[in-house]
Short mmCIF file of C-alpha atoms in Angstrom, two decimals:
data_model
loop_
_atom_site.label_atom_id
_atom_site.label_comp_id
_atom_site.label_asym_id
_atom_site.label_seq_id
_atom_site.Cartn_x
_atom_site.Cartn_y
_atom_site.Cartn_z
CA UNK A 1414 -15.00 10.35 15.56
CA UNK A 1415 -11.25 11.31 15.10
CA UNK A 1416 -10.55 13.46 11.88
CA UNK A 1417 -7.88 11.73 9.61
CA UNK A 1418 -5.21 12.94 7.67
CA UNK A 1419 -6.88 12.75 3.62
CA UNK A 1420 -3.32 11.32 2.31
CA UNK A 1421 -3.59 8.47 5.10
CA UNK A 1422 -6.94 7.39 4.46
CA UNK A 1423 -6.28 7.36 0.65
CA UNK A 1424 -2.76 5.28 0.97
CA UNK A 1425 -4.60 3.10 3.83
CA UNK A 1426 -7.45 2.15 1.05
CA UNK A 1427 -4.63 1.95 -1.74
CA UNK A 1428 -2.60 -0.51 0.38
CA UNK A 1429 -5.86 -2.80 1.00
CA UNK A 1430 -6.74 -2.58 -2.81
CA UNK A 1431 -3.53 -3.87 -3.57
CA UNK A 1432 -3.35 -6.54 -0.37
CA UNK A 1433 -6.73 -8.37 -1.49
CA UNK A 1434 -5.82 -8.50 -5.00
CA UNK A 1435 -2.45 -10.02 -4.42
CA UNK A 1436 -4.60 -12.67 -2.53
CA UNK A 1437 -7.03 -13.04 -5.14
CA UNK A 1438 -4.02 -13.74 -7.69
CA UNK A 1439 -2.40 -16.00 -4.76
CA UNK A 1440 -5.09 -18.15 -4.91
CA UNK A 1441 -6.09 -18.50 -8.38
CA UNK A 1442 -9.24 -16.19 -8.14
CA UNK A 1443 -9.69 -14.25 -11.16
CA UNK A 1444 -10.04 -10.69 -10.42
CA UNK A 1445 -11.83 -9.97 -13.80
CA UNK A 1446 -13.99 -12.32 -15.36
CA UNK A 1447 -12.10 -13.30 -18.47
CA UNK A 1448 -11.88 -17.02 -19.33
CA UNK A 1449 -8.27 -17.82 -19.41
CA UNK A 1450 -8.96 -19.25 -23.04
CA UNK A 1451 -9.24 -15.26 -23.50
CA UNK A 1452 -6.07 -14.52 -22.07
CA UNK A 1453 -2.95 -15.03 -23.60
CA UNK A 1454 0.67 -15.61 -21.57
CA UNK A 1455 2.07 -12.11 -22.20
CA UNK A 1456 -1.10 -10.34 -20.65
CA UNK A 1457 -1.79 -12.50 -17.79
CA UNK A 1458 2.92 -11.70 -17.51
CA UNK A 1459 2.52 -7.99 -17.56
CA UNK A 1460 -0.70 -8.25 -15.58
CA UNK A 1461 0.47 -9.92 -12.59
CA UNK A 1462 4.11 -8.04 -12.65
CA UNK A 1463 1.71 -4.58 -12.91
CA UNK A 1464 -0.26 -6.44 -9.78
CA UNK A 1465 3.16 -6.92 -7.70
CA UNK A 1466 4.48 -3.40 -8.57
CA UNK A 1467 1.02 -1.71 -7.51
CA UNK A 1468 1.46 -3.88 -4.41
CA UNK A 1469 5.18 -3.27 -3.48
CA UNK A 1470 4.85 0.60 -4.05
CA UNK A 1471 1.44 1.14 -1.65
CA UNK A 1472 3.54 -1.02 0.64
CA UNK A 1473 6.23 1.38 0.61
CA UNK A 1474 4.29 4.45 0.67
CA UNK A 1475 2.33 3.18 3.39
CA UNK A 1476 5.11 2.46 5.50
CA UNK A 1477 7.12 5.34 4.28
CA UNK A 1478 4.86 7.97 5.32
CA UNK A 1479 3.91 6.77 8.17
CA UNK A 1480 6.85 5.51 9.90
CA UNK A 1481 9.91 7.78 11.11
CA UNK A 1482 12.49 6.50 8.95
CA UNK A 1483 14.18 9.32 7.85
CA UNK A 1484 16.67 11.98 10.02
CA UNK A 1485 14.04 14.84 9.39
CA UNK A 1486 11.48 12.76 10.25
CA UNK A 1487 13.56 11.16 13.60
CA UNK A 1488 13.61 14.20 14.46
CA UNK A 1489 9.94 14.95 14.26
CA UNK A 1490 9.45 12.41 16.20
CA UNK A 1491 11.92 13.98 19.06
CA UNK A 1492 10.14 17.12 19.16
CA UNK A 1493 6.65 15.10 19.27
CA UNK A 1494 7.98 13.51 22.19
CA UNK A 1495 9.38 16.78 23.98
CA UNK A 1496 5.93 18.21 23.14
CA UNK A 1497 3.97 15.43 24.72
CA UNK A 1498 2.19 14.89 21.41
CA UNK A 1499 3.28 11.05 20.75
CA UNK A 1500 2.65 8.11 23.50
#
């Protein structure tokens, strides 16, 4: 089995947290069992914006870290390629 970077698997499990409970919320499935009687407008507001930021910034991360998207990390890339190290 292939050792993996610690800060991948934890932003890999991070972005799937965040994935399945923006389809829970998608589809009406409450995440925590509270009767909505038991939830008033301005927490179910902050909860679901607090649901989309979580979501947006694993995103990011995710794809930010992993991804060459900046010039020091194009040219990472470069010298992984003159290396051999990349496919």
């Amino acid at each position: 089995m292939k050792n993996f970077d610690k800060g991948t698997v934890v932003r890999t499990v991070l972005l799937f947290i965040a994935l399945i409970n923006q389809a829970l919320i998608m589809f009406g499935k409450p995440v925590l069992p509270i009767s909505e009687d038991q939830v008033n407008t301005l927490t179910e507001t902050l909860y679901l914006a607090f649901s989309m930021v979580f979501t947006l910034v694993t995103t990011l991360v995710a794809w930010f870290k992993n991804n060459y998207v900046t010039d020091k990390g194009k040219l990472q890339k470069e010298v992984l390629k003159q290396k051999g190290l990349t496919k």
